[in-house]
Amino acid sequence: MLLQEFSVLEKQPTLLSSQLFYRNSVADLTLNRVMLFWKRVDMSRRHARSFLCVSKDAKNTFLLLNDIIVARETEEGGQKNKQGGKKEKVPLHSYGFTVSYADRTKHHRWRCKALMFHCKDKSQCQQWVQTINDQLSLLCSRPKRLLVYINPYSGKRLGKRIYEQRVAPLFAQASISTDVIVTKHANHARDHLETEADVEQYDGVVCVGGDGMFSEIIHSLLYRTQRVSGVDHHQYDQDLVPCDLRVGIIPAGSTDCICYATTGTNDPVTSALHIVLGDSQPIDVSSVHHNNTFLRYSTSLLGYGFYGDMLMDSERKRWMGPARYDLSGVKMFLNHHYYKGTVSFLPAEGNLEFPKDKMGCRSPCHICKTSVNRLSLSGDQVCEMAKEKSDREMSDDGAWHVIRGTFLAINAVCISCACPRSPGGLSPSAHLADGTMDLILVHRASRLDFLRHLIRHTNKDDQFNLSFVEVHRVRQFRFAPEQSDVTSEAELSECSRKIGTAQVGSAPTGPGTSHSSWSCDGEILPQAAIQVSVHCQLVKLFARGIEWGSSSTHSHCL
Ligand SMILES: Nc1ncnc2c1ncn2[C@@H]1O[C@H](COP(=O)(O)OP(=O)(O)OP(=O)(O)O)[C@@H](O)[C@H]1O
């Protein structure tokens, strides 16, 4: 935080101020509506040190209220600092309280830390705890009751343990009550959310698992929201109603790319802290249709060719765990299939940034902020927007771009799809909530060139700066394989009904045939010919987006 910003915040009306003991010396502690701050008092010189003095202990001279989890009285004589493990010497006062807060550490990871203050008497101690917690209770974005689904078979099958050991204690500390369901089979969470769960009583849904589990949950929430609002999601150009409930992701899966792309890490404690602090990050969702029949929603990767074939192959190797993706990736790379087809897309005209700009989406992102914030729109505004949209589409009709070609891969991403192996992701500059998706077309190329393209996802080289790769920021796109689908309407609606369970092997496409299949956030779609439309900020996550920098000095010291 800059000194000017601090000076503004410091001038907020004071709620409580006292002289207390902090780290064996006297400090003036002050609480206002936005932060808790303190300065050490130099007893010998009888003047307070200024905030800018170069004190050895200049760290953590303030905490933003938004980052504080809870204040608690410490037991008498219990001056043990749990984080440091060291006993602090408290010569004068045995009453104290701790302030737990979320601290930013390296690589966007957050940790729960605690500061301890000592008071002259119990009533002063109680007054501080009460006043801090009263202020925290005014932060209405913080969840009080959550519905948690744990997939015990995600990734390395550690979901239950991760939740119990690393997440549940933080929820308990923040007095969040939870109803926890350990899923017994695929689509257990979906069915429970759709039929049994009384979602009105919760402030959010948490999924402990991977991207597949997240997808299952947002499908249920979005189905439910559209049904309650009377919206028919089968109509391709229908404006969808955003989902009110926020979703938290505790990463425990094979890739966890939604979590990584929205928090900058795949760390369960960081995700739990974002939930506890009530962070909110809208994300775009694309809807995938085939002939006016809704197929699925997508929040991460919609991939045809290389990624579609890889998913199809890896589904047969589920028993191998996360290693199946590596093996199938190598196999598909060696197979080197390419597919003919026609891609048509509506470019995101008027957008200020493009996939090759390398600006990225960093919180707070002005590009996403200036995109229409549908989550705050009233019903009338949504109607007005729908009208504007249809006017725009009529005038945009000629704006559709058509590319007929032979493709190794066609990828469409609503977010960067970053993950630990590919920290930039498939499209490093994709925005989380600007109402667009990045359409990446990898044209036919030699194996060696394709390998160069793939390797660039793991290093700092530009994967788009190759003659056979093109990338477009789009609002809608369509794809038609050279031989269009021959699936009957009856088959189509049957597939659509079963789609939640990904009918692997029932799809009429696959390697070795003239067309591939689409991988839609890890599920295989039965049709190759699809229409895709992006819906701006349709779902909200308990996240903050990726922040600039990640050091604790960012917010806690001057
Ligand atoms: N108890 C369960 N048993 C079997 N499958 C389950 C269970 N609970 C959820 N699932 C299904 O497992 C699939 C994969 O889950 P998840 O994404 O959490 O794990 P993952 O290891 O990351 O898998 P993937 O890489 O395929 O996404 C989801 O589609 C979900 O529907």
PDB file of N, CA and C in Angstrom, residues 55-110:
ATOM      1  N   SER A  55      12.220   1.298  11.238  1.00  0.00           N
ATOM      2  CA  SER A  55      12.320   0.410  12.380  1.00  0.00           C
ATOM      3  C   SER A  55      12.635  -0.983  11.866  1.00  0.00           C
ATOM      4  N   LYS A  56      13.402  -1.733  12.641  1.00  0.00           N
ATOM      5  CA  LYS A  56      13.709  -3.106  12.243  1.00  0.00           C
ATOM      6  C   LYS A  56      12.416  -3.902  12.120  1.00  0.00           C
ATOM      7  N   ASP A  57      11.445  -3.450  12.912  1.00  0.00           N
ATOM      8  CA  ASP A  57      10.203  -4.200  12.963  1.00  0.00           C
ATOM      9  C   ASP A  57       9.084  -3.434  12.274  1.00  0.00           C
ATOM     10  N   ALA A  58       9.401  -2.872  11.138  1.00  0.00           N
ATOM     11  CA  ALA A  58       8.425  -2.049  10.431  1.00  0.00           C
ATOM     12  C   ALA A  58       7.291  -2.876   9.828  1.00  0.00           C
ATOM     13  N   LYS A  59       7.488  -4.212   9.761  1.00  0.00           N
ATOM     14  CA  LYS A  59       6.476  -5.074   9.157  1.00  0.00           C
ATOM     15  C   LYS A  59       5.183  -5.072   9.947  1.00  0.00           C
ATOM     16  N   ASN A  60       4.089  -5.287   9.245  1.00  0.00           N
ATOM     17  CA  ASN A  60       2.781  -5.439   9.867  1.00  0.00           C
ATOM     18  C   ASN A  60       2.421  -4.296  10.791  1.00  0.00           C
ATOM     19  N   THR A  61       2.541  -3.088  10.299  1.00  0.00           N
ATOM     20  CA  THR A  61       2.113  -1.972  11.127  1.00  0.00           C
ATOM     21  C   THR A  61       0.633  -1.702  10.951  1.00  0.00           C
ATOM     22  N   PHE A  62       0.023  -2.380  10.006  1.00  0.00           N
ATOM     23  CA  PHE A  62      -1.424  -2.260   9.889  1.00  0.00           C
ATOM     24  C   PHE A  62      -2.003  -3.529   9.272  1.00  0.00           C
ATOM     25  N   LEU A  63      -3.262  -3.732   9.538  1.00  0.00           N
ATOM     26  CA  LEU A  63      -3.994  -4.820   8.896  1.00  0.00           C
ATOM     27  C   LEU A  63      -5.286  -4.245   8.366  1.00  0.00           C
ATOM     28  N   LEU A  64      -5.584  -4.538   7.130  1.00  0.00           N
ATOM     29  CA  LEU A  64      -6.885  -4.112   6.610  1.00  0.00           C
ATOM     30  C   LEU A  64      -7.953  -4.990   7.250  1.00  0.00           C
ATOM     31  N   LEU A  65      -9.064  -4.390   7.582  1.00  0.00           N
ATOM     32  CA  LEU A  65     -10.147  -5.145   8.203  1.00  0.00           C
ATOM     33  C   LEU A  65     -10.574  -6.314   7.310  1.00  0.00           C
ATOM     34  N   ASN A  66     -10.532  -6.070   5.997  1.00  0.00           N
ATOM     35  CA  ASN A  66     -10.904  -7.110   5.029  1.00  0.00           C
ATOM     36  C   ASN A  66     -10.055  -8.362   5.148  1.00  0.00           C
ATOM     37  N   ASP A  67      -8.823  -8.204   5.654  1.00  0.00           N
ATOM     38  CA  ASP A  67      -7.924  -9.357   5.755  1.00  0.00           C
ATOM     39  C   ASP A  67      -7.968 -10.027   7.127  1.00  0.00           C
ATOM     40  N   ILE A  68      -8.697  -9.423   8.068  1.00  0.00           N
ATOM     41  CA  ILE A  68      -8.762 -10.000   9.414  1.00  0.00           C
ATOM     42  C   ILE A  68      -9.832 -11.081   9.452  1.00  0.00           C
ATOM     43  N   ILE A  69      -9.493 -12.204  10.069  1.00  0.00           N
ATOM     44  CA  ILE A  69     -10.451 -13.316  10.142  1.00  0.00           C
ATOM     45  C   ILE A  69     -11.290 -13.200  11.411  1.00  0.00           C
ATOM     46  N   VAL A  70     -10.609 -13.064  12.535  1.00  0.00           N
ATOM     47  CA  VAL A  70     -11.340 -13.007  13.802  1.00  0.00           C
ATOM     48  C   VAL A  70     -10.405 -12.498  14.897  1.00  0.00           C
ATOM     49  N   ALA A  71     -10.972 -11.954  15.954  1.00  0.00           N
ATOM     50  CA  ALA A  71     -10.182 -11.601  17.149  1.00  0.00           C
ATOM     51  C   ALA A  71     -10.674 -12.483  18.285  1.00  0.00           C
ATOM     52  N   ARG A  72      -9.745 -12.960  19.096  1.00  0.00           N
ATOM     53  CA  ARG A  72     -10.129 -13.831  20.209  1.00  0.00           C
ATOM     54  C   ARG A  72      -9.298 -13.502  21.426  1.00  0.00           C
ATOM     55  N   GLU A  73      -9.944 -13.636  22.604  1.00  0.00           N
ATOM     56  CA  GLU A  73      -9.174 -13.465  23.842  1.00  0.00           C
ATOM     57  C   GLU A  73      -8.253 -14.666  24.000  1.00  0.00           C
ATOM     58  N   THR A  74      -7.063 -14.414  24.493  1.00  0.00           N
ATOM     59  CA  THR A  74      -6.197 -15.564  24.778  1.00  0.00           C
ATOM     60  C   THR A  74      -6.393 -15.914  26.242  1.00  0.00           C
ATOM     61  N   GLU A  75      -6.190 -17.200  26.520  1.00  0.00           N
ATOM     62  CA  GLU A  75      -6.401 -17.602  27.904  1.00  0.00           C
ATOM     63  C   GLU A  75      -5.341 -16.980  28.781  1.00  0.00           C
ATOM     64  N   GLU A  76      -5.707 -16.761  30.032  1.00  0.00           N
ATOM     65  CA  GLU A  76      -4.752 -16.151  30.956  1.00  0.00           C
ATOM     66  C   GLU A  76      -3.491 -16.973  31.036  1.00  0.00           C
ATOM     67  N   GLY A  77      -2.372 -16.307  30.963  1.00  0.00           N
ATOM     68  CA  GLY A  77      -1.083 -16.985  31.046  1.00  0.00           C
ATOM     69  C   GLY A  77      -0.760 -17.741  29.776  1.00  0.00           C
ATOM     70  N   GLY A  78      -1.670 -17.721  28.820  1.00  0.00           N
ATOM     71  CA  GLY A  78      -1.428 -18.477  27.583  1.00  0.00           C
ATOM     72  C   GLY A  78      -0.853 -17.584  26.510  1.00  0.00           C
ATOM     73  N   GLN A  79       0.274 -17.035  26.752  1.00  0.00           N
ATOM     74  CA  GLN A  79       0.855 -16.101  25.797  1.00  0.00           C
ATOM     75  C   GLN A  79       1.677 -16.801  24.733  1.00  0.00           C
ATOM     76  N   LYS A  80       1.375 -18.036  24.502  1.00  0.00           N
ATOM     77  CA  LYS A  80       2.175 -18.742  23.506  1.00  0.00           C
ATOM     78  C   LYS A  80       1.703 -18.337  22.114  1.00  0.00           C
ATOM     79  N   ASN A  81       2.623 -17.904  21.311  1.00  0.00           N
ATOM     80  CA  ASN A  81       2.297 -17.543  19.937  1.00  0.00           C
ATOM     81  C   ASN A  81       2.278 -18.809  19.098  1.00  0.00           C
ATOM     82  N   LYS A  82       1.075 -19.202  18.683  1.00  0.00           N
ATOM     83  CA  LYS A  82       0.950 -20.508  18.002  1.00  0.00           C
ATOM     84  C   LYS A  82       1.760 -20.588  16.724  1.00  0.00           C
ATOM     85  N   GLN A  83       1.832 -19.486  15.991  1.00  0.00           N
ATOM     86  CA  GLN A  83       2.545 -19.534  14.717  1.00  0.00           C
ATOM     87  C   GLN A  83       4.047 -19.690  14.936  1.00  0.00           C
ATOM     88  N   GLY A  84       4.577 -18.809  15.804  1.00  0.00           N
ATOM     89  CA  GLY A  84       6.012 -18.843  16.008  1.00  0.00           C
ATOM     90  C   GLY A  84       6.414 -19.945  16.954  1.00  0.00           C
ATOM     91  N   GLY A  85       5.472 -20.367  17.822  1.00  0.00           N
ATOM     92  CA  GLY A  85       5.791 -21.403  18.789  1.00  0.00           C
ATOM     93  C   GLY A  85       6.563 -20.876  19.978  1.00  0.00           C
ATOM     94  N   LYS A  86       7.015 -19.601  19.917  1.00  0.00           N
ATOM     95  CA  LYS A  86       7.843 -19.055  20.994  1.00  0.00           C
ATOM     96  C   LYS A  86       6.973 -18.433  22.066  1.00  0.00           C
ATOM     97  N   LYS A  87       7.434 -18.470  23.300  1.00  0.00           N
ATOM     98  CA  LYS A  87       6.715 -17.778  24.364  1.00  0.00           C
ATOM     99  C   LYS A  87       7.166 -16.338  24.350  1.00  0.00           C
ATOM    100  N   GLU A  88       6.176 -15.419  24.350  1.00  0.00           N
ATOM    101  CA  GLU A  88       6.562 -14.018  24.410  1.00  0.00           C
ATOM    102  C   GLU A  88       6.646 -13.606  25.867  1.00  0.00           C
ATOM    103  N   LYS A  89       7.660 -12.782  26.169  1.00  0.00           N
ATOM    104  CA  LYS A  89       7.770 -12.316  27.552  1.00  0.00           C
ATOM    105  C   LYS A  89       6.777 -11.194  27.740  1.00  0.00           C
ATOM    106  N   VAL A  90       5.903 -11.315  28.718  1.00  0.00           N
ATOM    107  CA  VAL A  90       4.941 -10.254  28.983  1.00  0.00           C
ATOM    108  C   VAL A  90       5.091  -9.860  30.437  1.00  0.00           C
ATOM    109  N   PRO A  91       5.942  -8.903  30.688  1.00  0.00           N
ATOM    110  CA  PRO A  91       6.284  -8.625  32.069  1.00  0.00           C
ATOM    111  C   PRO A  91       5.144  -8.013  32.864  1.00  0.00           C
ATOM    112  N   LEU A  92       4.291  -7.212  32.220  1.00  0.00           N
ATOM    113  CA  LEU A  92       3.337  -6.437  32.998  1.00  0.00           C
ATOM    114  C   LEU A  92       1.921  -6.978  32.962  1.00  0.00           C
ATOM    115  N   HIS A  93       1.477  -7.445  31.813  1.00  0.00           N
ATOM    116  CA  HIS A  93       0.059  -7.766  31.679  1.00  0.00           C
ATOM    117  C   HIS A  93      -0.144  -9.198  31.241  1.00  0.00           C
ATOM    118  N   SER A  94      -1.078  -9.853  31.900  1.00  0.00           N
ATOM    119  CA  SER A  94      -1.310 -11.238  31.506  1.00  0.00           C
ATOM    120  C   SER A  94      -2.602 -11.395  30.709  1.00  0.00           C
ATOM    121  N   TYR A  95      -3.288 -10.306  30.388  1.00  0.00           N
ATOM    122  CA  TYR A  95      -4.486 -10.397  29.553  1.00  0.00           C
ATOM    123  C   TYR A  95      -4.109 -10.081  28.114  1.00  0.00           C
ATOM    124  N   GLY A  96      -4.638 -10.858  27.223  1.00  0.00           N
ATOM    125  CA  GLY A  96      -4.256 -10.597  25.838  1.00  0.00           C
ATOM    126  C   GLY A  96      -5.305 -11.067  24.850  1.00  0.00           C
ATOM    127  N   PHE A  97      -5.135 -10.650  23.613  1.00  0.00           N
ATOM    128  CA  PHE A  97      -6.008 -11.162  22.561  1.00  0.00           C
ATOM    129  C   PHE A  97      -5.209 -11.318  21.273  1.00  0.00           C
ATOM    130  N   THR A  98      -5.677 -12.234  20.423  1.00  0.00           N
ATOM    131  CA  THR A  98      -5.001 -12.448  19.139  1.00  0.00           C
ATOM    132  C   THR A  98      -5.925 -11.969  18.011  1.00  0.00           C
ATOM    133  N   VAL A  99      -5.291 -11.492  16.989  1.00  0.00           N
ATOM    134  CA  VAL A  99      -6.023 -11.100  15.787  1.00  0.00           C
ATOM    135  C   VAL A  99      -5.517 -12.016  14.672  1.00  0.00           C
ATOM    136  N   SER A 100      -6.389 -12.907  14.194  1.00  0.00           N
ATOM    137  CA  SER A 100      -5.979 -13.805  13.097  1.00  0.00           C
ATOM    138  C   SER A 100      -6.270 -13.115  11.779  1.00  0.00           C
ATOM    139  N   TYR A 101      -5.354 -13.283  10.843  1.00  0.00           N
ATOM    140  CA  TYR A 101      -5.538 -12.607   9.552  1.00  0.00           C
ATOM    141  C   TYR A 101      -4.931 -13.445   8.434  1.00  0.00           C
ATOM    142  N   ALA A 102      -5.321 -13.110   7.218  1.00  0.00           N
ATOM    143  CA  ALA A 102      -4.790 -13.809   6.039  1.00  0.00           C
ATOM    144  C   ALA A 102      -3.565 -13.039   5.558  1.00  0.00           C
ATOM    145  N   ASP A 103      -2.444 -13.729   5.510  1.00  0.00           N
ATOM    146  CA  ASP A 103      -1.196 -13.077   5.115  1.00  0.00           C
ATOM    147  C   ASP A 103      -0.769 -13.585   3.742  1.00  0.00           C
ATOM    148  N   ARG A 104      -0.422 -12.682   2.865  1.00  0.00           N
ATOM    149  CA  ARG A 104       0.040 -13.091   1.539  1.00  0.00           C
ATOM    150  C   ARG A 104       1.485 -13.556   1.634  1.00  0.00           C
ATOM    151  N   THR A 105       1.762 -14.746   1.132  1.00  0.00           N
ATOM    152  CA  THR A 105       3.154 -15.207   1.100  1.00  0.00           C
ATOM    153  C   THR A 105       3.547 -15.324  -0.372  1.00  0.00           C
ATOM    154  N   LYS A 106       4.622 -16.060  -0.641  1.00  0.00           N
ATOM    155  CA  LYS A 106       5.101 -16.124  -2.038  1.00  0.00           C
ATOM    156  C   LYS A 106       4.142 -16.888  -2.937  1.00  0.00           C
ATOM    157  N   HIS A 107       4.245 -16.590  -4.227  1.00  0.00           N
ATOM    158  CA  HIS A 107       3.505 -17.317  -5.266  1.00  0.00           C
ATOM    159  C   HIS A 107       1.995 -17.319  -5.032  1.00  0.00           C
ATOM    160  N   HIS A 108       1.476 -16.196  -4.589  1.00  0.00           N
ATOM    161  CA  HIS A 108       0.032 -15.998  -4.403  1.00  0.00           C
ATOM    162  C   HIS A 108      -0.579 -16.886  -3.324  1.00  0.00           C
ATOM    163  N   ARG A 109       0.279 -17.504  -2.526  1.00  0.00           N
ATOM    164  CA  ARG A 109      -0.268 -18.334  -1.449  1.00  0.00           C
ATOM    165  C   ARG A 109      -0.581 -17.475  -0.242  1.00  0.00           C
ATOM    166  N   TRP A 110      -1.655 -17.799   0.413  1.00  0.00           N
ATOM    167  CA  TRP A 110      -2.024 -17.088   1.632  1.00  0.00           C
ATOM    168  C   TRP A 110      -1.928 -18.050   2.812  1.00  0.00           C
TER     169      TRP A 110
END
